[in-house]
JSON list of C-alpha atoms in Angstrom, two decimals:
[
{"chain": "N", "resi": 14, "resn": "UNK", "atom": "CA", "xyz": [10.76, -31.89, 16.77]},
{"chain": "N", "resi": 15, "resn": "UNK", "atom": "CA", "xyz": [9.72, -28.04, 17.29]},
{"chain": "N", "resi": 16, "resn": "UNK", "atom": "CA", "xyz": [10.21, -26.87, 20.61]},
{"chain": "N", "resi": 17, "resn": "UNK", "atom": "CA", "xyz": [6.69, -26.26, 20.24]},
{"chain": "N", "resi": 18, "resn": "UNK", "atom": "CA", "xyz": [5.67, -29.45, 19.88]},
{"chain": "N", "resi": 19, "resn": "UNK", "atom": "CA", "xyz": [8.36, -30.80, 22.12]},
{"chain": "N", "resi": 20, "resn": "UNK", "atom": "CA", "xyz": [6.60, -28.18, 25.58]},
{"chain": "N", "resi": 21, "resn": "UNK", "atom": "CA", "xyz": [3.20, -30.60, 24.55]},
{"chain": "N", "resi": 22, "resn": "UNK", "atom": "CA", "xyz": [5.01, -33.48, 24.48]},
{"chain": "N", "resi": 23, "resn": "UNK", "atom": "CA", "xyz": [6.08, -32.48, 28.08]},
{"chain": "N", "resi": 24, "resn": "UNK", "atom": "CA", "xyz": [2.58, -31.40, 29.42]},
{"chain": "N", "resi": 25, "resn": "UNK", "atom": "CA", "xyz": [1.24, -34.87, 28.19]},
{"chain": "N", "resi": 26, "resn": "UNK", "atom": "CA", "xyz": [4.23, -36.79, 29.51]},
{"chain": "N", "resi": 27, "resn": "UNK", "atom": "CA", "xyz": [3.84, -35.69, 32.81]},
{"chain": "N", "resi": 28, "resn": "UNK", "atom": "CA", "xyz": [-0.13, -35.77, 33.12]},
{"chain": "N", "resi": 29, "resn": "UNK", "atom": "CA", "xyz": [0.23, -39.69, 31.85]},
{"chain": "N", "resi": 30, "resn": "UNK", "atom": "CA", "xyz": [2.88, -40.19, 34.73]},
{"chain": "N", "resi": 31, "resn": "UNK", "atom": "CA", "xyz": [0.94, -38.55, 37.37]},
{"chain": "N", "resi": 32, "resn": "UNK", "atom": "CA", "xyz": [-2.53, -40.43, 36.74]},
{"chain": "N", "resi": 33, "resn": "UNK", "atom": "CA", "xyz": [-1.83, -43.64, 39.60]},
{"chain": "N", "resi": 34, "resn": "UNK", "atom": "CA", "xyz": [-1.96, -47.15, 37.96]},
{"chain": "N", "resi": 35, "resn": "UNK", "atom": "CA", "xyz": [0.05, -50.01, 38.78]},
{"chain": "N", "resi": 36, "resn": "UNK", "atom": "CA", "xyz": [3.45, -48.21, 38.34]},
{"chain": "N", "resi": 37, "resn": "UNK", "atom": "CA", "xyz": [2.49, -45.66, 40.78]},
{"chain": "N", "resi": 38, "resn": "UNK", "atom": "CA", "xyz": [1.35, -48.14, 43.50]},
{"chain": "N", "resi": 39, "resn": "UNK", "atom": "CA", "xyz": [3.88, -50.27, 43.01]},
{"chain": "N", "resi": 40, "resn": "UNK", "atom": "CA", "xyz": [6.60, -47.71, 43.47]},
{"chain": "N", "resi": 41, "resn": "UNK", "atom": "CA", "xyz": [5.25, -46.70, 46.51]},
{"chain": "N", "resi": 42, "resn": "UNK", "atom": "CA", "xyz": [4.87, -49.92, 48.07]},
{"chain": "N", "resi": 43, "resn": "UNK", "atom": "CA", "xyz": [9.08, -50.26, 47.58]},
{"chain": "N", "resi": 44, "resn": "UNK", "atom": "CA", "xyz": [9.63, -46.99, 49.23]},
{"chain": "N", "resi": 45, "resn": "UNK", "atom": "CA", "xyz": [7.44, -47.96, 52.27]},
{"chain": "N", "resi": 46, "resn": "UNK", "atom": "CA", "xyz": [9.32, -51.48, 52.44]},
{"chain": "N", "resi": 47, "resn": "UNK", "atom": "CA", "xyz": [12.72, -50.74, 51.10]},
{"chain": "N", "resi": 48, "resn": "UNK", "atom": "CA", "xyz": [12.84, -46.77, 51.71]},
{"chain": "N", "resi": 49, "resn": "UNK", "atom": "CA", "xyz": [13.17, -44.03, 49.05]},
{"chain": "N", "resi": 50, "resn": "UNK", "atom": "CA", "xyz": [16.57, -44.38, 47.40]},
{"chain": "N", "resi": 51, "resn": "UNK", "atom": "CA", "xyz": [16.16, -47.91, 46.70]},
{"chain": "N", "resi": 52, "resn": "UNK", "atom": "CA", "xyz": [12.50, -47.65, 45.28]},
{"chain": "N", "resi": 53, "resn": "UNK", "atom": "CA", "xyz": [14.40, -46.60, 42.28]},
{"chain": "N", "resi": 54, "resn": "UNK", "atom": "CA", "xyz": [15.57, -50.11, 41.60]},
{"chain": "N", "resi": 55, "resn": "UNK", "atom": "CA", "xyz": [11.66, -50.92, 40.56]},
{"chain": "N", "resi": 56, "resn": "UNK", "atom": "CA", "xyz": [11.19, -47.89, 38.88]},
{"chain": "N", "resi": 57, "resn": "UNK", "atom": "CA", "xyz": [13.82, -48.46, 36.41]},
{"chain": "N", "resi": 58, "resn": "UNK", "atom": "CA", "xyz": [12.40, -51.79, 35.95]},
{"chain": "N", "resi": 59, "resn": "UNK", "atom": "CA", "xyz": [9.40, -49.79, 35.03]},
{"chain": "N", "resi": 60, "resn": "UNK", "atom": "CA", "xyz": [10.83, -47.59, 32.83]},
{"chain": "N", "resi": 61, "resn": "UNK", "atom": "CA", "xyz": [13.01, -50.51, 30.66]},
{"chain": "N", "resi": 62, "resn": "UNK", "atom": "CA", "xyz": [9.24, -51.87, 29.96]},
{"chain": "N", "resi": 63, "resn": "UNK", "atom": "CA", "xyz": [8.42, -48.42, 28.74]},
{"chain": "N", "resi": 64, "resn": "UNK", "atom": "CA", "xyz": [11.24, -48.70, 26.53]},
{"chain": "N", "resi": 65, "resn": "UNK", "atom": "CA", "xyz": [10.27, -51.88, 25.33]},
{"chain": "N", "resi": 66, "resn": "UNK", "atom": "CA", "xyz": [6.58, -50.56, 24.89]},
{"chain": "N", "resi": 67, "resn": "UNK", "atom": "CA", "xyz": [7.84, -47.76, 22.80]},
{"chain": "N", "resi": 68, "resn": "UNK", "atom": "CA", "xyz": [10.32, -50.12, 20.37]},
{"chain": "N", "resi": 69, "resn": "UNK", "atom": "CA", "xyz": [7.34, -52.79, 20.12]},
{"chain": "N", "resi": 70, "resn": "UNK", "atom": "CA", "xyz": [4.53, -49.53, 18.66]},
{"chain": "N", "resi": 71, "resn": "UNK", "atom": "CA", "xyz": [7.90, -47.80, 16.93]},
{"chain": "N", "resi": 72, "resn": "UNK", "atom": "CA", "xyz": [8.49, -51.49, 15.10]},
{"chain": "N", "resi": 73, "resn": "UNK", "atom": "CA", "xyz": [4.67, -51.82, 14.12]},
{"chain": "N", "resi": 74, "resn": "UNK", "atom": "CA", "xyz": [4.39, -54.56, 16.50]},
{"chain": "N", "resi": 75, "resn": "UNK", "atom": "CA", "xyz": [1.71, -53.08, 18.65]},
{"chain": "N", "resi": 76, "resn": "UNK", "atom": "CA", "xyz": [-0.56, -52.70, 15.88]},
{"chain": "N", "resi": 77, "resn": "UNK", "atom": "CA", "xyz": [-0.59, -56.39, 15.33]},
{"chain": "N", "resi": 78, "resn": "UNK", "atom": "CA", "xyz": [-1.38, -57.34, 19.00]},
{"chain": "N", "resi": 79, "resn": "UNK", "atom": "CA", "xyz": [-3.95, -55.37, 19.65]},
{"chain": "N", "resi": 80, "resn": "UNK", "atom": "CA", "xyz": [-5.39, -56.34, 16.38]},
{"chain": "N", "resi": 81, "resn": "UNK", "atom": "CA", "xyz": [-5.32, -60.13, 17.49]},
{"chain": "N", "resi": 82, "resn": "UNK", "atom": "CA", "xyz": [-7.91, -60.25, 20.62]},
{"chain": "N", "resi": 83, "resn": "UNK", "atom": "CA", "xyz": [-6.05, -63.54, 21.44]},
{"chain": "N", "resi": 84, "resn": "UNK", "atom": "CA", "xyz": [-3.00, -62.92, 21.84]},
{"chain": "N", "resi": 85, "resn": "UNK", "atom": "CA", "xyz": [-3.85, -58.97, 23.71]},
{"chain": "N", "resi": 86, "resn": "UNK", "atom": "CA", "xyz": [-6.77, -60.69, 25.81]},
{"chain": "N", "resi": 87, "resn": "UNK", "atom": "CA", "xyz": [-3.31, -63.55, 26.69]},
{"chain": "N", "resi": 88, "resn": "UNK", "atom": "CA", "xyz": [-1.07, -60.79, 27.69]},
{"chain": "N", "resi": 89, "resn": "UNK", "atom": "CA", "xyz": [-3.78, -58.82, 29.68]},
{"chain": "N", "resi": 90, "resn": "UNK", "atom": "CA", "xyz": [-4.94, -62.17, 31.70]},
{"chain": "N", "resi": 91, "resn": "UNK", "atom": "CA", "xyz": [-1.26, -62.43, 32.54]},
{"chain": "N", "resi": 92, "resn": "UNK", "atom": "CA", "xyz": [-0.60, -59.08, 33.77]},
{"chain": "N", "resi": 93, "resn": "UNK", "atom": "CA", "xyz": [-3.89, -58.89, 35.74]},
{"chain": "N", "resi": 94, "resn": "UNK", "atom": "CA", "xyz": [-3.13, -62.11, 37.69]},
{"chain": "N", "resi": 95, "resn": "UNK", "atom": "CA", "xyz": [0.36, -61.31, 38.64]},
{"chain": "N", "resi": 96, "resn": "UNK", "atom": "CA", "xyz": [-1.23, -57.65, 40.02]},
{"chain": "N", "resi": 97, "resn": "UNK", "atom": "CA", "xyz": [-3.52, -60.05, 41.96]},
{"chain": "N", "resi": 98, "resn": "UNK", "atom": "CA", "xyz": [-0.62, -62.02, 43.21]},
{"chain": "N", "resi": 99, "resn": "UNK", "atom": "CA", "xyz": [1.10, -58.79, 44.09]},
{"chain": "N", "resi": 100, "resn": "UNK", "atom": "CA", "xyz": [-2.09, -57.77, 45.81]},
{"chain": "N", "resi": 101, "resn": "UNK", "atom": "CA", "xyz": [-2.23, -61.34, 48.01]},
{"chain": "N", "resi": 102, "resn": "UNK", "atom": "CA", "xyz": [1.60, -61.38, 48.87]},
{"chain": "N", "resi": 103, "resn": "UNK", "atom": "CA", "xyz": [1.01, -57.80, 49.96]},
{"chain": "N", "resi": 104, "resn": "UNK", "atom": "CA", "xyz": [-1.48, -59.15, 52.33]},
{"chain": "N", "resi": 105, "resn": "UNK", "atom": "CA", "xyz": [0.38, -62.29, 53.56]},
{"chain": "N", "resi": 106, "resn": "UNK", "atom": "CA", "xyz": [3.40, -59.54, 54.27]},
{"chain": "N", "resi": 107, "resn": "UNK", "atom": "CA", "xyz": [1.60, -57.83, 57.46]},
{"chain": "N", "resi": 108, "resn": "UNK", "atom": "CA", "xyz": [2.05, -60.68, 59.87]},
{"chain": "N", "resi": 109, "resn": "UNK", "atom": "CA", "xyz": [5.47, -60.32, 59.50]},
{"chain": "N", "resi": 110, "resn": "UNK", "atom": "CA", "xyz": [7.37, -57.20, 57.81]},
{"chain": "N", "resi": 111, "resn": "UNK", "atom": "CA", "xyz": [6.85, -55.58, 61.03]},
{"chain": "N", "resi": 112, "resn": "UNK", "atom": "CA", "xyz": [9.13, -58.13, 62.94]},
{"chain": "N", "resi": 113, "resn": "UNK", "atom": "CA", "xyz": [11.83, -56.92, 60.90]},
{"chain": "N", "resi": 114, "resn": "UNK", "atom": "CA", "xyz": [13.77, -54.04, 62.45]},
{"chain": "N", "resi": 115, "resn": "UNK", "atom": "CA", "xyz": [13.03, -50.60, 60.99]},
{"chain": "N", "resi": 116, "resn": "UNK", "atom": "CA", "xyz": [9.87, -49.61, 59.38]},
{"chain": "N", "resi": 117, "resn": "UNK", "atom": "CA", "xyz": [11.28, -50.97, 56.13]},
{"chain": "N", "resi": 118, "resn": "UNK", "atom": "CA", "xyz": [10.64, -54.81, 57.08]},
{"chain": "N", "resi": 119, "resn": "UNK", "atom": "CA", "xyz": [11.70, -57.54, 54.97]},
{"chain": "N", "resi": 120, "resn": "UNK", "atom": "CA", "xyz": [14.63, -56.16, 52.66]},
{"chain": "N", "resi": 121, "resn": "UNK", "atom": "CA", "xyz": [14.29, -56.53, 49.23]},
{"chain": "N", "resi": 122, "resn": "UNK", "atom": "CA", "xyz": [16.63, -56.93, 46.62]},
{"chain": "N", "resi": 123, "resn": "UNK", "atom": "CA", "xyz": [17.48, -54.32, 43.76]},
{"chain": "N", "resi": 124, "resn": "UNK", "atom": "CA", "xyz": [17.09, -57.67, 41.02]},
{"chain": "N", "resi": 125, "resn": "UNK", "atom": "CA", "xyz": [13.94, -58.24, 42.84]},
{"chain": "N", "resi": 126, "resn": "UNK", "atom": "CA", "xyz": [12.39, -55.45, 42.49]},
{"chain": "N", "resi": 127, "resn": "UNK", "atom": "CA", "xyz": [13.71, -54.65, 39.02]},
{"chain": "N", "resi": 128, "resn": "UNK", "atom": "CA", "xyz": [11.97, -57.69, 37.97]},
{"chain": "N", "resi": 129, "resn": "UNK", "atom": "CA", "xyz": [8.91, -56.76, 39.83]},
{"chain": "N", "resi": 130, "resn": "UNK", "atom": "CA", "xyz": [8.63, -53.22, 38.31]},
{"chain": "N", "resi": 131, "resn": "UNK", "atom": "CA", "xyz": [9.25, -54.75, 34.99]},
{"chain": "N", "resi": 132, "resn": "UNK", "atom": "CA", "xyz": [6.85, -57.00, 34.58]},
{"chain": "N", "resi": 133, "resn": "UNK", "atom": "CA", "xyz": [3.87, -55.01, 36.59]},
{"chain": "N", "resi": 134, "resn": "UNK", "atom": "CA", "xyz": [4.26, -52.40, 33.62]},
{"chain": "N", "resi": 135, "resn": "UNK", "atom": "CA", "xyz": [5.48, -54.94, 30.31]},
{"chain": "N", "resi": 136, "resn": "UNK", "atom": "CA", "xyz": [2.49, -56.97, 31.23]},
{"chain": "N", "resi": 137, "resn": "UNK", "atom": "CA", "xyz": [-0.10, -54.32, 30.79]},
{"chain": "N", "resi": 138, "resn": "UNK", "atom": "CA", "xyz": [-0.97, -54.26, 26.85]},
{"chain": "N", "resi": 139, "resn": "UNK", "atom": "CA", "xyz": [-3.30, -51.37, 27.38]},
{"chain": "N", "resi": 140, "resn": "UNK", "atom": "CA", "xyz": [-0.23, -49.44, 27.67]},
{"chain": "N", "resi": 141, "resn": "UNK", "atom": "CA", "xyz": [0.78, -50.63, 23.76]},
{"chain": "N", "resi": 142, "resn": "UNK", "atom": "CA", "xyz": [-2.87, -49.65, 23.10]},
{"chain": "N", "resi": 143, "resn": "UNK", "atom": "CA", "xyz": [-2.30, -46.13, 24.62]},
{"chain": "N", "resi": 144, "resn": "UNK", "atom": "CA", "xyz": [1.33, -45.68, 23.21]},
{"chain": "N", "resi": 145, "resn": "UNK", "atom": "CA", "xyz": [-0.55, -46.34, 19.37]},
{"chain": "N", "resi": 146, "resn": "UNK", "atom": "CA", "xyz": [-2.89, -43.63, 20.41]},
{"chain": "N", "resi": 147, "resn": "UNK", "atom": "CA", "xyz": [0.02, -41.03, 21.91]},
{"chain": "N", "resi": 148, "resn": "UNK", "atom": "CA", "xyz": [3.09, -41.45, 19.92]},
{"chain": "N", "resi": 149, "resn": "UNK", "atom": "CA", "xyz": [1.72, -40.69, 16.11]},
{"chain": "N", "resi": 150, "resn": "UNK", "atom": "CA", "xyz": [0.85, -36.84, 17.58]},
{"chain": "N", "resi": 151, "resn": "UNK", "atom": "CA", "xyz": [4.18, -36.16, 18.56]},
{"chain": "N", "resi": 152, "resn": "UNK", "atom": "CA", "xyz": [6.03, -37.96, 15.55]},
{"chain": "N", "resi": 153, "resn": "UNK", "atom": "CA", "xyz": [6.61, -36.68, 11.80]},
{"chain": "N", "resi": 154, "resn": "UNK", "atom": "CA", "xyz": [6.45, -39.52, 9.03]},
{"chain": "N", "resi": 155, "resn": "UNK", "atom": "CA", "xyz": [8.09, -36.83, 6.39]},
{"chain": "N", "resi": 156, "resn": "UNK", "atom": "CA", "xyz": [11.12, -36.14, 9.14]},
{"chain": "N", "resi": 157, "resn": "UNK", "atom": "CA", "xyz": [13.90, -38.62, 10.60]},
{"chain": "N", "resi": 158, "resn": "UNK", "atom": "CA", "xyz": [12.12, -40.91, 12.67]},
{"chain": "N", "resi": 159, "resn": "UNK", "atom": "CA", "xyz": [15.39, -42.44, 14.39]},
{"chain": "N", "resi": 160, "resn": "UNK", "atom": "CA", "xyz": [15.89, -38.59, 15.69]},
{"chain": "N", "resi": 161, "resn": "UNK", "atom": "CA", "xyz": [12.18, -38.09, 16.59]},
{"chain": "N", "resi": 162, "resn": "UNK", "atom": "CA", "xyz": [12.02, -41.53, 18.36]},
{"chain": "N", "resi": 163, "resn": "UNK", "atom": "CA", "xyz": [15.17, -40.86, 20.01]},
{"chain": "N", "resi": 164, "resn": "UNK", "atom": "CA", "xyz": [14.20, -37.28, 21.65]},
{"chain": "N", "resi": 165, "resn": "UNK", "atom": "CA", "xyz": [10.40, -38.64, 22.55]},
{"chain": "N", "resi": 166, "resn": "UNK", "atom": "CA", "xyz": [11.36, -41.74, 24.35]},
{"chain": "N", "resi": 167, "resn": "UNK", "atom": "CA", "xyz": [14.41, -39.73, 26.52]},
{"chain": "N", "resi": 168, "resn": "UNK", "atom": "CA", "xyz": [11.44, -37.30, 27.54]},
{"chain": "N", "resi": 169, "resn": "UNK", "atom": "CA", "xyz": [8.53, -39.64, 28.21]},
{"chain": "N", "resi": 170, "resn": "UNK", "atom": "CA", "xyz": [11.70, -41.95, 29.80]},
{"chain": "N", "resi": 171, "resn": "UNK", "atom": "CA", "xyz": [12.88, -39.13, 32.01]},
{"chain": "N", "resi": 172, "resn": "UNK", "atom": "CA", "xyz": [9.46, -37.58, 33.08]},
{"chain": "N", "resi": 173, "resn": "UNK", "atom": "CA", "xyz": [8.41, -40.78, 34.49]},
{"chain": "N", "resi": 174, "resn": "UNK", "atom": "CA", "xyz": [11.61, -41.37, 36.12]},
{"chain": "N", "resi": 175, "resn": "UNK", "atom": "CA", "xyz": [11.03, -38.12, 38.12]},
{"chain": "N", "resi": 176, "resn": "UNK", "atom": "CA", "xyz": [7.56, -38.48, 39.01]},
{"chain": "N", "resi": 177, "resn": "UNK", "atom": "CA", "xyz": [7.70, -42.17, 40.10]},
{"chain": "N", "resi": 178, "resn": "UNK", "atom": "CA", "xyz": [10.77, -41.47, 42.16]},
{"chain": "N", "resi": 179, "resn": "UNK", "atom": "CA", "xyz": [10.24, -37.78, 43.31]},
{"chain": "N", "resi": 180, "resn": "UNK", "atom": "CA", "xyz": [6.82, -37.68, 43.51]},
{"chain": "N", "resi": 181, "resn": "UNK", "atom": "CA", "xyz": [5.38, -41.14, 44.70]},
{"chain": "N", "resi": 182, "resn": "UNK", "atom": "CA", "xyz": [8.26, -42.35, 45.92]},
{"chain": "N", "resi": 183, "resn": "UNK", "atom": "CA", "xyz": [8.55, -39.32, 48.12]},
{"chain": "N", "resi": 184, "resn": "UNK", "atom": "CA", "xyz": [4.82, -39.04, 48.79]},
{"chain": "N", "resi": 185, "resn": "UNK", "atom": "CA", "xyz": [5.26, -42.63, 50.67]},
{"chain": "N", "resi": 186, "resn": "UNK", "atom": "CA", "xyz": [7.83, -40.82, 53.18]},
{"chain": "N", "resi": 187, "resn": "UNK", "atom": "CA", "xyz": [5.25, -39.56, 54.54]},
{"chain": "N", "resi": 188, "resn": "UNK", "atom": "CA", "xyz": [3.67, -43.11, 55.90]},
{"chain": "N", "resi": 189, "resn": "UNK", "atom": "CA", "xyz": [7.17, -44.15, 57.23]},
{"chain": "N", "resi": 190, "resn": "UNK", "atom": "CA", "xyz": [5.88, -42.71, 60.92]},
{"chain": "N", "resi": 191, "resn": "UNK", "atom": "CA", "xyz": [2.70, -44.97, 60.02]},
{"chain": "N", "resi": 192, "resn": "UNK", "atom": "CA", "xyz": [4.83, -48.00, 58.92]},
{"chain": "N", "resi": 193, "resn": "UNK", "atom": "CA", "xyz": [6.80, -47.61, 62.53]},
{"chain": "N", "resi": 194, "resn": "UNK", "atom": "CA", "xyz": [4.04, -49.54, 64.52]},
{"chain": "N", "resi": 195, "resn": "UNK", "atom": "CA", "xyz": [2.94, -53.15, 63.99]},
{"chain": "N", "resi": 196, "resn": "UNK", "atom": "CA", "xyz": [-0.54, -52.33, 63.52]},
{"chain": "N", "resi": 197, "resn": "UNK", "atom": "CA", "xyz": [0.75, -49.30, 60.92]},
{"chain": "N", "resi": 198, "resn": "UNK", "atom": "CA", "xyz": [2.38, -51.36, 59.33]},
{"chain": "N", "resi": 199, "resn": "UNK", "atom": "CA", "xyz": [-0.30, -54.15, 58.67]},
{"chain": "N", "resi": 200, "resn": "UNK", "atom": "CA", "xyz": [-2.93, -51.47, 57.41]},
{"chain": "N", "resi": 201, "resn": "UNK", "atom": "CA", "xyz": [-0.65, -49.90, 54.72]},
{"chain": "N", "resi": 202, "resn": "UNK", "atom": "CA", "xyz": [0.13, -53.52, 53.76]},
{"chain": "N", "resi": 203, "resn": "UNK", "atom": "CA", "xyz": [-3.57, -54.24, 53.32]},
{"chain": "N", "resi": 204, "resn": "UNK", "atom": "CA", "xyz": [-4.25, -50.87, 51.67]},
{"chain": "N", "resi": 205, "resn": "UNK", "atom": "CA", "xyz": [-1.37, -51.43, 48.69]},
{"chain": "N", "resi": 206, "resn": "UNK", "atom": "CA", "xyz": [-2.41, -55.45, 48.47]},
{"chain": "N", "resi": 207, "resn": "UNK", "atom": "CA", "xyz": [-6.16, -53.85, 47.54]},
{"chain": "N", "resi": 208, "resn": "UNK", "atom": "CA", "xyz": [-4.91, -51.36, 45.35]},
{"chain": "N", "resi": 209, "resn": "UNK", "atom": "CA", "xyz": [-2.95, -53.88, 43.87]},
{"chain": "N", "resi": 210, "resn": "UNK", "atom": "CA", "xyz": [-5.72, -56.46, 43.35]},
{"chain": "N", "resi": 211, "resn": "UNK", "atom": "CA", "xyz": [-8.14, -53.72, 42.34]},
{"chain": "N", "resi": 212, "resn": "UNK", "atom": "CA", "xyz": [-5.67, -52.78, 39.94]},
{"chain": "N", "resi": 213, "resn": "UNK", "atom": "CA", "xyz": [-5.34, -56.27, 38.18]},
{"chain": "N", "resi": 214, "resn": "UNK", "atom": "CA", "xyz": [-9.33, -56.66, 38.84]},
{"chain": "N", "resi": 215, "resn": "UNK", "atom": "CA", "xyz": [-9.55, -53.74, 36.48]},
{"chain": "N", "resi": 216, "resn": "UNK", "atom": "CA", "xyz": [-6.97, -55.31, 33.84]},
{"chain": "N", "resi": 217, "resn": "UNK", "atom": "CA", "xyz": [-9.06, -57.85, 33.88]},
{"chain": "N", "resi": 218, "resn": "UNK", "atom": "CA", "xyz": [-12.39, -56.70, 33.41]},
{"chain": "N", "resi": 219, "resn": "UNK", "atom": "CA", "xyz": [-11.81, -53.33, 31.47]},
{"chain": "N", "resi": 220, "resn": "UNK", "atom": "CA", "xyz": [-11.82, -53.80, 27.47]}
]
């Protein structure tokens, strides 16, 4: 890959991260309840989906689910209601993270919210959909594709990595003074269980 090529590959990797979806939200939502450093724990679930994303389109996989409506329309039911169930848990949460001490609340675990991260973002066909779309402009058939593979996923991999953890991650901080007080802490609860049902709403609906 040209260095060239490699610059674009950058730009597009980091406009994809920044646009908010479930990812973004739901990395957020661990920093407010588990605090920055250990938001990473979900965002590396996140980013093992994107791995598997990437192997399933690099295998020729992708092509065949979203050219069977049956099984893609399956896997996009699924991921929408677990964003929904996200979105309700999110609400049950603000009667009673804030009795825990700290704005944190309830502490998660890391497998927890490994699991969570993972299956918000290996539930979302749309992204194999996208991926089909994205990865044939930055790949050459008549070069090594192992190589090519190889240097796009560590980029797109790392990018997100550093958005989701340095960028929303860190944007929550700035809610932790929100988070403090009861009443805080029940708004931002409500706010992320809508985004999070909007989210899966959207899944849903959105062909």
């Amino acid at each position: 890959m040209s260095i060239t090529l490699w610059l674009t590959l950058v730009g597009a990797g980091a406009l994809i991260s920044f646009t908010p979806g479930a990812g973004a939200i739901n990395t957020m939502s661990n920093a407010l309840s588990v605090g920055w450093s250990r938001s990473l724990w979900g965002i590396l679930g996140q980013e093992l989906a994107l791995l598997v994303h990437i192997a399933v389109v690099a295998a020729g996989v992708g092509a065949l689910v979203t050219g069977t409506p049956w099984l893609f329309d399956t896997i996009r039911y699924v991921g929408a209601a677990y964003l929904v169930y996200l979105g309700v848990r999110q609400f049950a949460a603000s009667t009673t993270a804030a009795a825990a001490p700290g704005p944190a609340g309830l502490v998660e675990g890391g497998g927890s919210m490994f699991r969570r991260g993972l299956l918000v973002n290996l539930t979302n066909p749309k992204a194999i959909v996208f991926l089909l779309a994205f990865v044939p402009q930055f790949v050459r058939p008549d070069r090594p594709l192992a190589t090519q593979y190889g240097v796009l996923t560590a980029t797109v991999v790392v990018i997100d990595v550093a958005v989701m953890w340095f960028f929303f991650a860190t944007a929550a901080r700035g809610l932790g003074r929100i988070t403090a007080r009861e009443s805080g802490q029940k708004v931002v609860n409500r706010v992320f269980g809508s985004l999070f049902v909007g989210v899966g709403a959207l899944l849903a609906a959105i062909h």
